[in-house]
Short mmCIF file of C-alpha atoms in Angstrom, two decimals:
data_model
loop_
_atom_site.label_atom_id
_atom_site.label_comp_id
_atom_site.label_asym_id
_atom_site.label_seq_id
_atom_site.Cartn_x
_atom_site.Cartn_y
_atom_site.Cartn_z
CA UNK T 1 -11.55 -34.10 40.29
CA UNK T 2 -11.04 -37.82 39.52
CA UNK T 3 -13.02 -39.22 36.80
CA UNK T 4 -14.50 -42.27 37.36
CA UNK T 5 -12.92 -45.70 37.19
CA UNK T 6 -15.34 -47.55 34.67
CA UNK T 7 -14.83 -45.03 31.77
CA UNK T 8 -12.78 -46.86 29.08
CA UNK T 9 -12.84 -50.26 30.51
CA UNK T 10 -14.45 -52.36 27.74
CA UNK T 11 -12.85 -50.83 25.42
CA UNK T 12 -11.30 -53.33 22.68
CA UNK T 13 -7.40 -53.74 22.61
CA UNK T 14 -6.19 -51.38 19.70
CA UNK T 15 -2.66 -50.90 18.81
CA UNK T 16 -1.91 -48.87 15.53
CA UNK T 17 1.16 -50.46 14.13
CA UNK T 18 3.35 -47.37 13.73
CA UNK T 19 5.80 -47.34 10.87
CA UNK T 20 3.92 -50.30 8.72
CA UNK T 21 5.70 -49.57 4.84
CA UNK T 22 9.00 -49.14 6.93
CA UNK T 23 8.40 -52.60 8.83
CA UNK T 24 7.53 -54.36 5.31
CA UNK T 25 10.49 -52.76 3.03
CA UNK T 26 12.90 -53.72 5.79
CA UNK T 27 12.22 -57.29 6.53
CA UNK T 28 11.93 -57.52 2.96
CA UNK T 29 9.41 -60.08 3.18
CA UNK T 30 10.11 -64.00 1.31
CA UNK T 31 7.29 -65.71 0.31
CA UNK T 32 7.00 -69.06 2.59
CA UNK T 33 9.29 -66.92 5.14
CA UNK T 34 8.77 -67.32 8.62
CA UNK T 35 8.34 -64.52 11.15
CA UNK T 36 8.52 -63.78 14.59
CA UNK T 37 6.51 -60.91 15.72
CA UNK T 38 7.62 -60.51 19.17
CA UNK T 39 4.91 -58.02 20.71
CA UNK T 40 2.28 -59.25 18.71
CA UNK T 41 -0.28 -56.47 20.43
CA UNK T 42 -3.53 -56.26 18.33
CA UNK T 43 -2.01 -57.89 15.31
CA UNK T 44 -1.35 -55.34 13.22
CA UNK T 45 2.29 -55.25 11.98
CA UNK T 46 1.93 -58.99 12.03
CA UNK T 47 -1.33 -58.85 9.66
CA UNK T 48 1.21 -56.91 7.57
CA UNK T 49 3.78 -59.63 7.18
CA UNK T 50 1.31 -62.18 6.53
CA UNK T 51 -0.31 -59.97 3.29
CA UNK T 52 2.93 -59.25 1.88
CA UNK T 53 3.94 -62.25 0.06
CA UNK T 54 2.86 -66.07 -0.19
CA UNK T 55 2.65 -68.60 1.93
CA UNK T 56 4.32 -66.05 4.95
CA UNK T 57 3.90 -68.02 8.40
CA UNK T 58 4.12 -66.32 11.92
CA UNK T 59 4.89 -67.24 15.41
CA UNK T 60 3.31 -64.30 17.32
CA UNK T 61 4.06 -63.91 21.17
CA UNK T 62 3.36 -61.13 23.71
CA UNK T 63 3.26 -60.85 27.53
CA UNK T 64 -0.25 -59.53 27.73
CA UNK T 65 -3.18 -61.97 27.54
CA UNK T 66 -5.58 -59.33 26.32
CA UNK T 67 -3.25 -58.90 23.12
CA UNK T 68 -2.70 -62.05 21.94
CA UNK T 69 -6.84 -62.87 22.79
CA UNK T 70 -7.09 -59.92 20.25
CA UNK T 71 -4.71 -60.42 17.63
CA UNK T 72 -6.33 -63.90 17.20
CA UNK T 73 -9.48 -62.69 16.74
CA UNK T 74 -7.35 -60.28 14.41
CA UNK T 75 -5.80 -62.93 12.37
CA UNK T 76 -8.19 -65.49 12.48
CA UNK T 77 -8.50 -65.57 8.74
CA UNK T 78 -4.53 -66.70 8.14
CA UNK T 79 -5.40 -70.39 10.30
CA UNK T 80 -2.54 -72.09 10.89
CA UNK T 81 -0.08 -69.72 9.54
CA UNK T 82 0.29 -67.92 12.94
CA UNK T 83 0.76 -69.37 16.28
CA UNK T 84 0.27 -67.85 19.29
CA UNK T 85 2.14 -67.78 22.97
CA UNK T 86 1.79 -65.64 26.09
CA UNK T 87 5.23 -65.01 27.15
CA UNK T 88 7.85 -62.59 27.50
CA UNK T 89 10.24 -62.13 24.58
CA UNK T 90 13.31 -62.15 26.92
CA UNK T 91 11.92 -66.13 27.72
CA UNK T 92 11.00 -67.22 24.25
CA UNK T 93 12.62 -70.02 23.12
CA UNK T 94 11.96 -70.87 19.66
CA UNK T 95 13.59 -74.33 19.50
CA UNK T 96 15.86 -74.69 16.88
CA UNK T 97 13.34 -72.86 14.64
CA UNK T 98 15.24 -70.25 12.43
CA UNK T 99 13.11 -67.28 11.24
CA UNK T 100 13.68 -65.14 8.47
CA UNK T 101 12.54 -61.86 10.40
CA UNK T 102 12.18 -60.81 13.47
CA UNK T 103 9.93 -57.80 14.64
CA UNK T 104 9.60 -56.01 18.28
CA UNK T 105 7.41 -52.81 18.52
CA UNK T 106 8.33 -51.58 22.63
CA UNK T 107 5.53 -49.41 22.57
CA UNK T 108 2.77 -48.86 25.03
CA UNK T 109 -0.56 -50.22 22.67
CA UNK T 110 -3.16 -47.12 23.10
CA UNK T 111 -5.23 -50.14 25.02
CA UNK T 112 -2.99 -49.67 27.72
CA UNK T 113 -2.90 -45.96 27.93
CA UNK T 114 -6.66 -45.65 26.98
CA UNK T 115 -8.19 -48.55 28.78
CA UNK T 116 -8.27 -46.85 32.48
CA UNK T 117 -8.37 -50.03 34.56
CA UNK T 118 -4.86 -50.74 33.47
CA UNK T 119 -3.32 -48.02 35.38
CA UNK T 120 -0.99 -46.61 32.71
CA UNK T 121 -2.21 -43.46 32.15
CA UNK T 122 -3.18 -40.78 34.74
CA UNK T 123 -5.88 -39.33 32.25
CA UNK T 124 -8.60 -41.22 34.04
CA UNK T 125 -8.78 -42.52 38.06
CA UNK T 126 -7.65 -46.42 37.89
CA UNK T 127 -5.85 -48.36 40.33
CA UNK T 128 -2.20 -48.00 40.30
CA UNK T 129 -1.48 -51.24 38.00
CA UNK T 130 0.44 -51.23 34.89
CA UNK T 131 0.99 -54.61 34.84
CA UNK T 132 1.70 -55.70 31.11
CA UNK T 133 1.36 -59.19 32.57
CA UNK T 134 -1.28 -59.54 34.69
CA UNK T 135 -0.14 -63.15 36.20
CA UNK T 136 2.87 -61.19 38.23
CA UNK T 137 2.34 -60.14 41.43
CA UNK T 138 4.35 -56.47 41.31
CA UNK T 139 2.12 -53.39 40.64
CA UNK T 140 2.90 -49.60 40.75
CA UNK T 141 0.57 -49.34 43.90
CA UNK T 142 3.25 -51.97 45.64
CA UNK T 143 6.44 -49.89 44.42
CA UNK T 144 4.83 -46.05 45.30
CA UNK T 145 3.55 -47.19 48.52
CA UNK T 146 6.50 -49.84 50.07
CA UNK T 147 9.42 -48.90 48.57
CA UNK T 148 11.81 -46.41 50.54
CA UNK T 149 12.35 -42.74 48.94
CA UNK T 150 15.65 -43.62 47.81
CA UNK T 151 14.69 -46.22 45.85
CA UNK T 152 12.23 -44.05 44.16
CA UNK T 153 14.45 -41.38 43.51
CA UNK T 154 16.49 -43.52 41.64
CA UNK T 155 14.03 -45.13 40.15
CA UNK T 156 12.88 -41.49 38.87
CA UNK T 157 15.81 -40.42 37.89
CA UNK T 158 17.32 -43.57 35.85
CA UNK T 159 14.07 -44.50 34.21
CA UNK T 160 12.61 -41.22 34.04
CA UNK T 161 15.46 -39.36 33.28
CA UNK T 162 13.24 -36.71 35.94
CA UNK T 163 15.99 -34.41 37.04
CA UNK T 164 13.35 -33.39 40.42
CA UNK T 165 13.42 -37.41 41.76
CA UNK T 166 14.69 -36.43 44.73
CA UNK T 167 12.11 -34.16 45.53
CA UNK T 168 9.05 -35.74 43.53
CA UNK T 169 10.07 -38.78 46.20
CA UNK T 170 9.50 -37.49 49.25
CA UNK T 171 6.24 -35.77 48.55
CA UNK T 172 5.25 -39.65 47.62
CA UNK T 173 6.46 -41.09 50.69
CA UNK T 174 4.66 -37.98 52.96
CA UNK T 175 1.33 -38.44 51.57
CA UNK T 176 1.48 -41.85 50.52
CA UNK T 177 -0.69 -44.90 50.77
CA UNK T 178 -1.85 -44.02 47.10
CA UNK T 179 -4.78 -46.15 45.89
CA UNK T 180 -5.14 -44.26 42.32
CA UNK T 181 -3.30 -42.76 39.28
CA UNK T 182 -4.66 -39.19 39.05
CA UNK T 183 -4.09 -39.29 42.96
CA UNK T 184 -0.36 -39.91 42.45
CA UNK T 185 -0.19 -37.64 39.40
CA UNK T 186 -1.86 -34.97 41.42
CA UNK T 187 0.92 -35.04 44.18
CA UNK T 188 3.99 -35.06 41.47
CA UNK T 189 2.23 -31.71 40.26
CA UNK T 190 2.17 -30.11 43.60
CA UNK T 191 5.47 -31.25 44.80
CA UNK T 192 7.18 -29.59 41.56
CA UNK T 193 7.93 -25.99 41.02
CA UNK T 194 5.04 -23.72 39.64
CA UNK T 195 6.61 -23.25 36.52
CA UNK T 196 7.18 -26.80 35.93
CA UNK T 197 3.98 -27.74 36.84
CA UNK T 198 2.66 -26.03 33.29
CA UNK T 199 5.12 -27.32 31.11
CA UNK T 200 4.98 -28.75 27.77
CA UNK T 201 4.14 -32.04 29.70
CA UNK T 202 2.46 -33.12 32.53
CA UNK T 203 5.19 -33.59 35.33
CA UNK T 204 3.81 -36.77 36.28
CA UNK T 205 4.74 -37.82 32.61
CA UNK T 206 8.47 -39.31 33.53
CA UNK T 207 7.31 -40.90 36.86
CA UNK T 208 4.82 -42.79 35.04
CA UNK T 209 7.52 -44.04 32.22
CA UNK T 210 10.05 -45.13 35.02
CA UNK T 211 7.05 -46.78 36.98
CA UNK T 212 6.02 -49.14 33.88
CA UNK T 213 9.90 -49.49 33.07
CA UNK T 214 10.22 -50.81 36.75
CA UNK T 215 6.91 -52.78 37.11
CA UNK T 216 7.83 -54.65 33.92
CA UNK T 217 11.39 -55.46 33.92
CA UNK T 218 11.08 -53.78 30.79
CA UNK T 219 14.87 -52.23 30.14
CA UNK T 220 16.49 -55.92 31.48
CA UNK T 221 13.95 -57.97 29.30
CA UNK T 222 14.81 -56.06 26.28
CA UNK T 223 19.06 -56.44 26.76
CA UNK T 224 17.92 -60.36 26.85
CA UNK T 225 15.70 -59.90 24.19
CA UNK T 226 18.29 -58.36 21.75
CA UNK T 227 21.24 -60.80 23.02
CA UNK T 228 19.66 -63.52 21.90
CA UNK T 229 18.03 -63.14 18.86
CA UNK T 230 20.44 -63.41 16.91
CA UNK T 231 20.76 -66.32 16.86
CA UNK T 232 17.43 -66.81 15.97
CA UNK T 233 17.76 -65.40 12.38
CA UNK T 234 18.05 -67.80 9.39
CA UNK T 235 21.41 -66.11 7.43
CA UNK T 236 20.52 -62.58 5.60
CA UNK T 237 17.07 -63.07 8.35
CA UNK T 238 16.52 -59.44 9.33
CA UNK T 239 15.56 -57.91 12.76
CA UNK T 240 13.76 -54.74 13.22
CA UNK T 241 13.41 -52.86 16.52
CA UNK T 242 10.60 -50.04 17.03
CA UNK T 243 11.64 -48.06 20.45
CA UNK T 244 10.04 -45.00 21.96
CA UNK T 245 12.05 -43.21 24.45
CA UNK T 246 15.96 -42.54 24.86
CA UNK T 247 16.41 -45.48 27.57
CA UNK T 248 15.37 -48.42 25.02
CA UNK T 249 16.98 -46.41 21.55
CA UNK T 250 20.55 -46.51 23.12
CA UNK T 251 20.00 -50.18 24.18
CA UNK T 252 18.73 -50.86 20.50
CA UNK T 253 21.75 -49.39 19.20
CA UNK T 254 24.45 -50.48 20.94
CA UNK T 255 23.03 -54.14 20.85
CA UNK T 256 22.81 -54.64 17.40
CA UNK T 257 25.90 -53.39 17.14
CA UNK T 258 27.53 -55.33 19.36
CA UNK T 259 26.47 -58.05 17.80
CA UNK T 260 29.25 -60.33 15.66
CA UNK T 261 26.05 -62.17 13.89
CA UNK T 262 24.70 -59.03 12.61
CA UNK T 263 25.78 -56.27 9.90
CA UNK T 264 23.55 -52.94 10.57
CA UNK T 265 21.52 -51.71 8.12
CA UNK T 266 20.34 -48.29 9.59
CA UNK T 267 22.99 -45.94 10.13
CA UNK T 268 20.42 -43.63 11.83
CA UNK T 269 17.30 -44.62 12.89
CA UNK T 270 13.94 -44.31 11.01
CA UNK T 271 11.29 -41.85 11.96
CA UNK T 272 7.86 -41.52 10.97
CA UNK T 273 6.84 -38.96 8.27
CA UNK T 274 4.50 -36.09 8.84
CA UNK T 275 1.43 -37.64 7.29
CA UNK T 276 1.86 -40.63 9.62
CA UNK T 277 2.48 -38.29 12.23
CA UNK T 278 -0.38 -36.20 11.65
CA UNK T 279 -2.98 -39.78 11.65
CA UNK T 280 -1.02 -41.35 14.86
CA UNK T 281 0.96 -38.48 17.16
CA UNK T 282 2.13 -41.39 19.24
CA UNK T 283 4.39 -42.18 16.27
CA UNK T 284 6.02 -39.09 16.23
CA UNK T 285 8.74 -40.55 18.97
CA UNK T 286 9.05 -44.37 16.97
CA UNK T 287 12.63 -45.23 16.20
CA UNK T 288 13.06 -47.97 14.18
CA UNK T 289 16.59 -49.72 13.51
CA UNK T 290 17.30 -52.85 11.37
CA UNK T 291 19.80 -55.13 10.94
CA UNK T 292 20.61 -58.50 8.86
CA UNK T 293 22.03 -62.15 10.01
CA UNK T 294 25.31 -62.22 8.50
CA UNK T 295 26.33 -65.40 6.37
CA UNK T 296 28.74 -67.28 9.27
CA UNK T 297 30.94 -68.86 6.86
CA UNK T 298 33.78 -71.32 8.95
#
């Protein structure tokens, strides 16, 4: 039975900062520093840098209108300390500023997954959106119901990491158009053996992932993302990288890595502790890697 479309929709945009101490101790925080909190979301982790020392100043960007319209209200009490931009953080350009920290949290904010008219979750009946950014023109709905089952299946299977694209595509392209989420998620169930069907997660679970990954450039922005900022950090400035899921870790690490600016300061990544874990289960899959601006000395 589909639950109806309104539930949720006014909710306010919350996003629990996951790993906040670990954040803090590794940006190791200068007073007068300046910051760039690239996914901004509700405000938290940026709230954080401002409180931790003096003077702190952020620039504060995300892709979604409804975050940065909440983190405002959020931070409202820092003034002019934090600026604000709607953009990607693969287009940012800071010009010619240098910041002494940079932060990205990749997560999903629990507005997206709780707020049904988004279309990330399949928990309630929403249109098939899960558009971080709701200025572009691709949704899920357009990938599910125009693209061929090839490009599904691969789609599935690179994003997904679902090992049953193949099949899990052409149920989609028998029974599509779609026009809802616990439609589609309904149909990845039933197209997917019995036993997998009651597994430890809901088979629609991976679809979903690689849908947002797709609908939001989010793998490509990230590579860009990382790439650049470098150069970005004032010398000793340190970057911090929250992912969620195998796909973005392995781009995390290898990046930083690759990176002759940088000298890595997690060996292995940081993981959220039990009691963390126990207030906020969607920490319990946070990664978080640092690394520091080496001094370039010619």
């Amino acid at each position: 039975m589909e639950l109806g479309i309104q539930e949720s929709e006014d909710r306010a945009f919350v996003h629990v900062p996951v790993l906040s101490q670990e954040v803090i101790t590794g940006l190791a925080i200068r007073p007068s520093g300046h910051y760039l909190d690239a996914t901004v979301g509700g405000g938290g982790h940026s709230e954080l840098i401002l409180a931790a020392a003096p003077d702190v100043r952020v620039t504060a960007i995300d892709r979604d209108e409804q975050a940065i319209a909440a983190a405002k209200t959020q931070l409202a009490t820092y003034g002019d300390r934090v600026q604000f931009l709607l953009a990607n953080f693969a287009e940012y350009q800071p010009n010619n500023i240098l910041f002494d920290g940079i932060i990205a949290d990749l997560g999903v904010s629990s507005h997206h997954l709780d707020v049904a008219k988004r279309g990330f979750s399949f928990r309630n009946a929403a249109t098939l959106d899960m558009r971080m950014d709701t200025r572009q023109s691709l949704t899920a709905a357009e990938v599910i119901n125009f693209w061929d089952e090839s490009q599904l299946a691969d789609i599935f299977f690179k994003y997904g990491e679902e090992r049953l694209s193949r099949r899990i595509a052409r149920r989609i392209v028998e029974q599509r158009p779609f026009e809802t989420t616990t439609q589609l998620a309904e149909a990845i169930a039933y197209a997917v053996p019995r036993q997998y069907r009651y597994g430890r997660i809901h088979p629609a679970t991976r679809v979903f992932q690689a849908l947002r990954i797709v609908v939001n450039d989010e793998l490509t922005s990230l590579e860009t993302f990382i790439n650049r900022a470098p150069d970005w950090l004032a010398p000793g400035g340190r970057i911090g990288i929250i992912s969620f899921h195998s796909l973005e870790d392995r781009i995390v690490k290898h990046s930083l890595r690759a990176s002759p600016l940088l000298k890595i300061l997690t060996k292995k990544p940081i993981t959220a502790q039990e009691d963390e874990i126990k207030q906020n289960p969607r920490s319990r899959s946070a990664k978080l890697r640092f690394a520091e601006r080496r001094d370039m000395i010619s």
